[in-house]
């Protein structure tokens, strides 16, 4: 099951947390300039969040959510890159953070947030595991292990931060085309 929580923010450098049942605090570290890498910090132009239940189908649901949100924001041109990005982040959360059981007892153990800034969109995925994402060396015939390398090559930057009271948020920034900024 997926829930969508659209929210519009007109000003302020702090990223809002998702609202609704069982929503984690998806705010960045105390200094939001570190989160987006710009000084002074960017002002948000939009925010949308999606709760995911830890099912293996979550990556497909996340891509649909991304498409709907980017269409609403008049940014369909970045959908392909954002689909790759969100697929990797959500798959990592479901497979590595939740483990074989696929959940942590809550209805929505994984949260996806999209934050639109004037020059980029931040994709953030929160999960209940405190373990940091770990890049793996993938062999030529290895079926996995390239996700974080793909994210690093596609995005302006990515990182992670602990999420209170437990877990982490992994985020990446995707630049907007000059015509959309």
PDB file of N, CA and C in Angstrom, residues 20-99:
ATOM      1  N   UNK A  20       1.483  12.542   8.705  1.00  0.00           N
ATOM      2  CA  UNK A  20       0.563  11.428   8.573  1.00  0.00           C
ATOM      3  C   UNK A  20       0.953  10.301   9.511  1.00  0.00           C
ATOM      4  N   UNK A  21       0.248   9.173   9.436  1.00  0.00           N
ATOM      5  CA  UNK A  21       0.492   8.077  10.363  1.00  0.00           C
ATOM      6  C   UNK A  21       1.867   7.460  10.163  1.00  0.00           C
ATOM      7  N   UNK A  22       2.563   7.240  11.259  1.00  0.00           N
ATOM      8  CA  UNK A  22       3.851   6.552  11.279  1.00  0.00           C
ATOM      9  C   UNK A  22       4.919   7.224  10.426  1.00  0.00           C
ATOM     10  N   UNK A  23       4.808   8.526  10.178  1.00  0.00           N
ATOM     11  CA  UNK A  23       5.789   9.210   9.342  1.00  0.00           C
ATOM     12  C   UNK A  23       7.047   9.519  10.140  1.00  0.00           C
ATOM     13  N   UNK A  24       8.228   9.180   9.610  1.00  0.00           N
ATOM     14  CA  UNK A  24       9.458   9.526  10.305  1.00  0.00           C
ATOM     15  C   UNK A  24       9.797  10.990  10.068  1.00  0.00           C
ATOM     16  N   UNK A  25      10.697  11.498  10.869  1.00  0.00           N
ATOM     17  CA  UNK A  25      11.195  12.848  10.652  1.00  0.00           C
ATOM     18  C   UNK A  25      12.220  12.758   9.532  1.00  0.00           C
ATOM     19  N   UNK A  26      11.874  13.280   8.345  1.00  0.00           N
ATOM     20  CA  UNK A  26      12.772  13.189   7.200  1.00  0.00           C
ATOM     21  C   UNK A  26      13.600  14.452   7.044  1.00  0.00           C
ATOM     22  N   UNK A  27      13.719  15.216   8.092  1.00  0.00           N
ATOM     23  CA  UNK A  27      14.480  16.453   8.015  1.00  0.00           C
ATOM     24  C   UNK A  27      15.965  16.134   7.890  1.00  0.00           C
ATOM     25  N   UNK A  28      16.720  17.008   7.233  1.00  0.00           N
ATOM     26  CA  UNK A  28      18.149  16.792   7.074  1.00  0.00           C
ATOM     27  C   UNK A  28      18.880  17.129   8.361  1.00  0.00           C
ATOM     28  N   UNK A  29      20.203  17.009   8.360  1.00  0.00           N
ATOM     29  CA  UNK A  29      20.964  17.406   9.528  1.00  0.00           C
ATOM     30  C   UNK A  29      20.677  18.861   9.900  1.00  0.00           C
ATOM     31  N   UNK A  30      21.098  19.244  11.083  1.00  0.00           N
ATOM     32  CA  UNK A  30      20.756  20.557  11.626  1.00  0.00           C
ATOM     33  C   UNK A  30      21.011  21.708  10.658  1.00  0.00           C
ATOM     34  N   UNK A  31      22.097  21.670   9.911  1.00  0.00           N
ATOM     35  CA  UNK A  31      22.377  22.733   8.951  1.00  0.00           C
ATOM     36  C   UNK A  31      21.957  22.270   7.573  1.00  0.00           C
ATOM     37  N   UNK A  32      20.836  22.780   7.074  1.00  0.00           N
ATOM     38  CA  UNK A  32      20.328  22.299   5.793  1.00  0.00           C
ATOM     39  C   UNK A  32      21.234  22.684   4.628  1.00  0.00           C
ATOM     40  N   UNK A  33      22.141  23.624   4.809  1.00  0.00           N
ATOM     41  CA  UNK A  33      23.087  23.943   3.738  1.00  0.00           C
ATOM     42  C   UNK A  33      23.948  22.720   3.434  1.00  0.00           C
ATOM     43  N   UNK A  34      24.237  21.900   4.451  1.00  0.00           N
ATOM     44  CA  UNK A  34      24.996  20.678   4.225  1.00  0.00           C
ATOM     45  C   UNK A  34      24.176  19.703   3.390  1.00  0.00           C
ATOM     46  N   UNK A  35      22.866  19.719   3.561  1.00  0.00           N
ATOM     47  CA  UNK A  35      22.001  18.770   2.866  1.00  0.00           C
ATOM     48  C   UNK A  35      21.995  19.018   1.369  1.00  0.00           C
ATOM     49  N   UNK A  36      21.789  20.258   0.960  1.00  0.00           N
ATOM     50  CA  UNK A  36      21.717  20.510  -0.477  1.00  0.00           C
ATOM     51  C   UNK A  36      23.059  21.004  -1.029  1.00  0.00           C
ATOM     52  N   UNK A  37      23.981  21.377  -0.171  1.00  0.00           N
ATOM     53  CA  UNK A  37      25.290  21.783  -0.631  1.00  0.00           C
ATOM     54  C   UNK A  37      25.384  23.221  -1.112  1.00  0.00           C
ATOM     55  N   UNK A  38      24.340  23.996  -0.983  1.00  0.00           N
ATOM     56  CA  UNK A  38      24.354  25.382  -1.435  1.00  0.00           C
ATOM     57  C   UNK A  38      24.369  26.335  -0.246  1.00  0.00           C
ATOM     58  N   UNK A  39      25.096  27.413  -0.402  1.00  0.00           N
ATOM     59  CA  UNK A  39      25.134  28.455   0.616  1.00  0.00           C
ATOM     60  C   UNK A  39      24.769  29.763  -0.057  1.00  0.00           C
ATOM     61  N   UNK A  40      23.748  30.475   0.378  1.00  0.00           N
ATOM     62  CA  UNK A  40      22.825  30.082   1.441  1.00  0.00           C
ATOM     63  C   UNK A  40      21.949  28.918   0.991  1.00  0.00           C
ATOM     64  N   UNK A  41      21.302  28.253   1.967  1.00  0.00           N
ATOM     65  CA  UNK A  41      20.473  27.107   1.620  1.00  0.00           C
ATOM     66  C   UNK A  41      19.356  27.490   0.649  1.00  0.00           C
ATOM     67  N   UNK A  42      18.952  26.502  -0.163  1.00  0.00           N
ATOM     68  CA  UNK A  42      17.889  26.726  -1.141  1.00  0.00           C
ATOM     69  C   UNK A  42      16.534  26.861  -0.464  1.00  0.00           C
ATOM     70  N   UNK A  43      15.631  27.524  -1.133  1.00  0.00           N
ATOM     71  CA  UNK A  43      14.248  27.585  -0.699  1.00  0.00           C
ATOM     72  C   UNK A  43      13.485  26.517  -1.470  1.00  0.00           C
ATOM     73  N   UNK A  44      12.687  25.759  -0.761  1.00  0.00           N
ATOM     74  CA  UNK A  44      11.926  24.698  -1.407  1.00  0.00           C
ATOM     75  C   UNK A  44      10.809  25.255  -2.265  1.00  0.00           C
ATOM     76  N   UNK A  45      10.574  24.616  -3.396  1.00  0.00           N
ATOM     77  CA  UNK A  45       9.453  24.970  -4.257  1.00  0.00           C
ATOM     78  C   UNK A  45       8.355  23.924  -4.179  1.00  0.00           C
ATOM     79  N   UNK A  46       8.650  22.740  -3.633  1.00  0.00           N
ATOM     80  CA  UNK A  46       7.647  21.700  -3.510  1.00  0.00           C
ATOM     81  C   UNK A  46       8.163  20.509  -2.739  1.00  0.00           C
ATOM     82  N   UNK A  47       7.237  19.758  -2.167  1.00  0.00           N
ATOM     83  CA  UNK A  47       7.556  18.571  -1.389  1.00  0.00           C
ATOM     84  C   UNK A  47       6.440  17.564  -1.569  1.00  0.00           C
ATOM     85  N   UNK A  48       6.798  16.306  -1.730  1.00  0.00           N
ATOM     86  CA  UNK A  48       5.817  15.227  -1.772  1.00  0.00           C
ATOM     87  C   UNK A  48       6.453  14.003  -1.137  1.00  0.00           C
ATOM     88  N   UNK A  49       5.661  13.210  -0.425  1.00  0.00           N
ATOM     89  CA  UNK A  49       6.167  12.012   0.239  1.00  0.00           C
ATOM     90  C   UNK A  49       5.254  10.837  -0.036  1.00  0.00           C
ATOM     91  N   UNK A  50       5.838   9.660   0.046  1.00  0.00           N
ATOM     92  CA  UNK A  50       5.134   8.427  -0.247  1.00  0.00           C
ATOM     93  C   UNK A  50       5.564   7.378   0.770  1.00  0.00           C
ATOM     94  N   UNK A  51       4.625   6.806   1.499  1.00  0.00           N
ATOM     95  CA  UNK A  51       4.914   5.720   2.430  1.00  0.00           C
ATOM     96  C   UNK A  51       4.898   4.394   1.698  1.00  0.00           C
ATOM     97  N   UNK A  52       5.884   3.552   1.964  1.00  0.00           N
ATOM     98  CA  UNK A  52       6.000   2.252   1.302  1.00  0.00           C
ATOM     99  C   UNK A  52       6.023   1.149   2.359  1.00  0.00           C
ATOM    100  N   UNK A  53       5.365   0.038   2.057  1.00  0.00           N
ATOM    101  CA  UNK A  53       5.179  -1.012   3.055  1.00  0.00           C
ATOM    102  C   UNK A  53       6.277  -2.064   3.116  1.00  0.00           C
ATOM    103  N   UNK A  54       7.336  -1.943   2.313  1.00  0.00           N
ATOM    104  CA  UNK A  54       8.438  -2.894   2.351  1.00  0.00           C
ATOM    105  C   UNK A  54       8.270  -4.072   1.415  1.00  0.00           C
ATOM    106  N   UNK A  55       7.264  -4.033   0.581  1.00  0.00           N
ATOM    107  CA  UNK A  55       7.005  -5.097  -0.387  1.00  0.00           C
ATOM    108  C   UNK A  55       8.009  -5.008  -1.534  1.00  0.00           C
ATOM    109  N   UNK A  56       8.385  -6.139  -2.137  1.00  0.00           N
ATOM    110  CA  UNK A  56       9.298  -6.083  -3.286  1.00  0.00           C
ATOM    111  C   UNK A  56       8.769  -5.241  -4.456  1.00  0.00           C
ATOM    112  N   UNK A  57       7.482  -4.998  -4.526  1.00  0.00           N
ATOM    113  CA  UNK A  57       6.894  -4.184  -5.593  1.00  0.00           C
ATOM    114  C   UNK A  57       7.046  -2.682  -5.324  1.00  0.00           C
ATOM    115  N   UNK A  58       7.652  -2.301  -4.208  1.00  0.00           N
ATOM    116  CA  UNK A  58       7.759  -0.886  -3.850  1.00  0.00           C
ATOM    117  C   UNK A  58       8.506  -0.048  -4.874  1.00  0.00           C
ATOM    118  N   UNK A  59       9.504  -0.610  -5.547  1.00  0.00           N
ATOM    119  CA  UNK A  59      10.240   0.180  -6.542  1.00  0.00           C
ATOM    120  C   UNK A  59       9.302   0.610  -7.671  1.00  0.00           C
ATOM    121  N   UNK A  60       8.425  -0.284  -8.098  1.00  0.00           N
ATOM    122  CA  UNK A  60       7.464   0.069  -9.151  1.00  0.00           C
ATOM    123  C   UNK A  60       6.489   1.140  -8.656  1.00  0.00           C
ATOM    124  N   UNK A  61       6.014   0.998  -7.416  1.00  0.00           N
ATOM    125  CA  UNK A  61       5.120   2.001  -6.840  1.00  0.00           C
ATOM    126  C   UNK A  61       5.823   3.341  -6.711  1.00  0.00           C
ATOM    127  N   UNK A  62       7.086   3.318  -6.327  1.00  0.00           N
ATOM    128  CA  UNK A  62       7.861   4.553  -6.181  1.00  0.00           C
ATOM    129  C   UNK A  62       8.036   5.254  -7.527  1.00  0.00           C
ATOM    130  N   UNK A  63       8.287   4.491  -8.591  1.00  0.00           N
ATOM    131  CA  UNK A  63       8.422   5.094  -9.921  1.00  0.00           C
ATOM    132  C   UNK A  63       7.110   5.758 -10.360  1.00  0.00           C
ATOM    133  N   UNK A  64       5.994   5.126 -10.070  1.00  0.00           N
ATOM    134  CA  UNK A  64       4.695   5.714 -10.409  1.00  0.00           C
ATOM    135  C   UNK A  64       4.483   7.019  -9.620  1.00  0.00           C
ATOM    136  N   UNK A  65       4.831   7.007  -8.354  1.00  0.00           N
ATOM    137  CA  UNK A  65       4.738   8.207  -7.517  1.00  0.00           C
ATOM    138  C   UNK A  65       5.624   9.326  -8.076  1.00  0.00           C
ATOM    139  N   UNK A  66       6.850   8.973  -8.476  1.00  0.00           N
ATOM    140  CA  UNK A  66       7.777   9.945  -9.058  1.00  0.00           C
ATOM    141  C   UNK A  66       7.189  10.527 -10.342  1.00  0.00           C
ATOM    142  N   UNK A  67       6.670   9.687 -11.208  1.00  0.00           N
ATOM    143  CA  UNK A  67       6.075  10.174 -12.463  1.00  0.00           C
ATOM    144  C   UNK A  67       4.937  11.143 -12.194  1.00  0.00           C
ATOM    145  N   UNK A  68       4.037  10.773 -11.284  1.00  0.00           N
ATOM    146  CA  UNK A  68       2.904  11.644 -10.955  1.00  0.00           C
ATOM    147  C   UNK A  68       3.376  12.981 -10.393  1.00  0.00           C
ATOM    148  N   UNK A  69       4.362  12.930  -9.485  1.00  0.00           N
ATOM    149  CA  UNK A  69       4.855  14.157  -8.853  1.00  0.00           C
ATOM    150  C   UNK A  69       5.573  15.042  -9.867  1.00  0.00           C
ATOM    151  N   UNK A  70       6.443  14.456 -10.694  1.00  0.00           N
ATOM    152  CA  UNK A  70       7.176  15.258 -11.677  1.00  0.00           C
ATOM    153  C   UNK A  70       6.235  15.838 -12.729  1.00  0.00           C
ATOM    154  N   UNK A  71       5.192  15.114 -13.100  1.00  0.00           N
ATOM    155  CA  UNK A  71       4.185  15.671 -14.009  1.00  0.00           C
ATOM    156  C   UNK A  71       3.501  16.869 -13.371  1.00  0.00           C
ATOM    157  N   UNK A  72       3.155  16.744 -12.095  1.00  0.00           N
ATOM    158  CA  UNK A  72       2.510  17.847 -11.377  1.00  0.00           C
ATOM    159  C   UNK A  72       3.428  19.063 -11.294  1.00  0.00           C
ATOM    160  N   UNK A  73       4.719  18.832 -11.173  1.00  0.00           N
ATOM    161  CA  UNK A  73       5.698  19.909 -11.077  1.00  0.00           C
ATOM    162  C   UNK A  73       6.178  20.374 -12.456  1.00  0.00           C
ATOM    163  N   UNK A  74       5.603  19.848 -13.517  1.00  0.00           N
ATOM    164  CA  UNK A  74       5.997  20.167 -14.901  1.00  0.00           C
ATOM    165  C   UNK A  74       7.471  19.850 -15.157  1.00  0.00           C
ATOM    166  N   UNK A  75       7.912  18.678 -14.674  1.00  0.00           N
ATOM    167  CA  UNK A  75       9.296  18.235 -14.846  1.00  0.00           C
ATOM    168  C   UNK A  75       9.377  16.828 -15.439  1.00  0.00           C
ATOM    169  N   UNK A  76       8.585  16.496 -16.450  1.00  0.00           N
ATOM    170  CA  UNK A  76       8.639  15.127 -16.970  1.00  0.00           C
ATOM    171  C   UNK A  76       9.976  14.787 -17.627  1.00  0.00           C
ATOM    172  N   UNK A  77      10.759  15.781 -17.998  1.00  0.00           N
ATOM    173  CA  UNK A  77      12.038  15.550 -18.660  1.00  0.00           C
ATOM    174  C   UNK A  77      13.086  14.871 -17.806  1.00  0.00           C
ATOM    175  N   UNK A  78      12.942  14.905 -16.486  1.00  0.00           N
ATOM    176  CA  UNK A  78      13.923  14.246 -15.618  1.00  0.00           C
ATOM    177  C   UNK A  78      13.409  12.913 -15.082  1.00  0.00           C
ATOM    178  N   UNK A  79      12.235  12.489 -15.559  1.00  0.00           N
ATOM    179  CA  UNK A  79      11.612  11.268 -15.035  1.00  0.00           C
ATOM    180  C   UNK A  79      12.502  10.035 -15.225  1.00  0.00           C
ATOM    181  N   UNK A  80      13.149   9.881 -16.371  1.00  0.00           N
ATOM    182  CA  UNK A  80      13.986   8.702 -16.606  1.00  0.00           C
ATOM    183  C   UNK A  80      15.118   8.585 -15.602  1.00  0.00           C
ATOM    184  N   UNK A  81      15.852   9.670 -15.405  1.00  0.00           N
ATOM    185  CA  UNK A  81      16.941   9.667 -14.422  1.00  0.00           C
ATOM    186  C   UNK A  81      16.409   9.475 -13.008  1.00  0.00           C
ATOM    187  N   UNK A  82      15.303  10.138 -12.695  1.00  0.00           N
ATOM    188  CA  UNK A  82      14.735  10.010 -11.352  1.00  0.00           C
ATOM    189  C   UNK A  82      14.207   8.597 -11.116  1.00  0.00           C
ATOM    190  N   UNK A  83      13.670   7.947 -12.153  1.00  0.00           N
ATOM    191  CA  UNK A  83      13.209   6.560 -12.000  1.00  0.00           C
ATOM    192  C   UNK A  83      14.377   5.643 -11.631  1.00  0.00           C
ATOM    193  N   UNK A  84      15.504   5.811 -12.310  1.00  0.00           N
ATOM    194  CA  UNK A  84      16.676   5.007 -11.988  1.00  0.00           C
ATOM    195  C   UNK A  84      17.125   5.261 -10.551  1.00  0.00           C
ATOM    196  N   UNK A  85      17.184   6.513 -10.192  1.00  0.00           N
ATOM    197  CA  UNK A  85      17.598   6.907  -8.850  1.00  0.00           C
ATOM    198  C   UNK A  85      16.681   6.317  -7.778  1.00  0.00           C
ATOM    199  N   UNK A  86      15.381   6.503  -7.934  1.00  0.00           N
ATOM    200  CA  UNK A  86      14.444   6.036  -6.915  1.00  0.00           C
ATOM    201  C   UNK A  86      14.389   4.511  -6.871  1.00  0.00           C
ATOM    202  N   UNK A  87      14.546   3.859  -8.021  1.00  0.00           N
ATOM    203  CA  UNK A  87      14.567   2.392  -8.039  1.00  0.00           C
ATOM    204  C   UNK A  87      15.727   1.873  -7.206  1.00  0.00           C
ATOM    205  N   UNK A  88      16.896   2.451  -7.382  1.00  0.00           N
ATOM    206  CA  UNK A  88      18.067   2.008  -6.619  1.00  0.00           C
ATOM    207  C   UNK A  88      17.909   2.276  -5.124  1.00  0.00           C
ATOM    208  N   UNK A  89      17.465   3.483  -4.763  1.00  0.00           N
ATOM    209  CA  UNK A  89      17.343   3.818  -3.339  1.00  0.00           C
ATOM    210  C   UNK A  89      16.262   2.997  -2.645  1.00  0.00           C
ATOM    211  N   UNK A  90      15.115   2.838  -3.279  1.00  0.00           N
ATOM    212  CA  UNK A  90      14.030   2.064  -2.657  1.00  0.00           C
ATOM    213  C   UNK A  90      14.395   0.583  -2.605  1.00  0.00           C
ATOM    214  N   UNK A  91      14.979   0.056  -3.671  1.00  0.00           N
ATOM    215  CA  UNK A  91      15.387  -1.355  -3.663  1.00  0.00           C
ATOM    216  C   UNK A  91      16.407  -1.614  -2.563  1.00  0.00           C
ATOM    217  N   UNK A  92      17.373  -0.713  -2.410  1.00  0.00           N
ATOM    218  CA  UNK A  92      18.350  -0.872  -1.322  1.00  0.00           C
ATOM    219  C   UNK A  92      17.663  -0.881   0.035  1.00  0.00           C
ATOM    220  N   UNK A  93      16.711   0.010   0.240  1.00  0.00           N
ATOM    221  CA  UNK A  93      16.008   0.078   1.522  1.00  0.00           C
ATOM    222  C   UNK A  93      15.225  -1.208   1.776  1.00  0.00           C
ATOM    223  N   UNK A  94      14.498  -1.677   0.789  1.00  0.00           N
ATOM    224  CA  UNK A  94      13.674  -2.877   0.973  1.00  0.00           C
ATOM    225  C   UNK A  94      14.543  -4.118   1.147  1.00  0.00           C
ATOM    226  N   UNK A  95      15.579  -4.265   0.332  1.00  0.00           N
ATOM    227  CA  UNK A  95      16.403  -5.478   0.376  1.00  0.00           C
ATOM    228  C   UNK A  95      17.408  -5.502   1.521  1.00  0.00           C
ATOM    229  N   UNK A  96      18.039  -4.373   1.790  1.00  0.00           N
ATOM    230  CA  UNK A  96      19.122  -4.362   2.772  1.00  0.00           C
ATOM    231  C   UNK A  96      18.706  -3.835   4.139  1.00  0.00           C
ATOM    232  N   UNK A  97      17.843  -2.849   4.189  1.00  0.00           N
ATOM    233  CA  UNK A  97      17.467  -2.268   5.478  1.00  0.00           C
ATOM    234  C   UNK A  97      16.375  -3.069   6.175  1.00  0.00           C
ATOM    235  N   UNK A  98      15.470  -3.659   5.396  1.00  0.00           N
ATOM    236  CA  UNK A  98      14.370  -4.404   5.998  1.00  0.00           C
ATOM    237  C   UNK A  98      14.670  -5.880   6.137  1.00  0.00           C
ATOM    238  N   UNK A  99      15.522  -6.394   5.299  1.00  0.00           N
ATOM    239  CA  UNK A  99      15.873  -7.803   5.375  1.00  0.00           C
ATOM    240  C   UNK A  99      14.795  -8.710   4.808  1.00  0.00           C
TER     241      UNK A  99
END
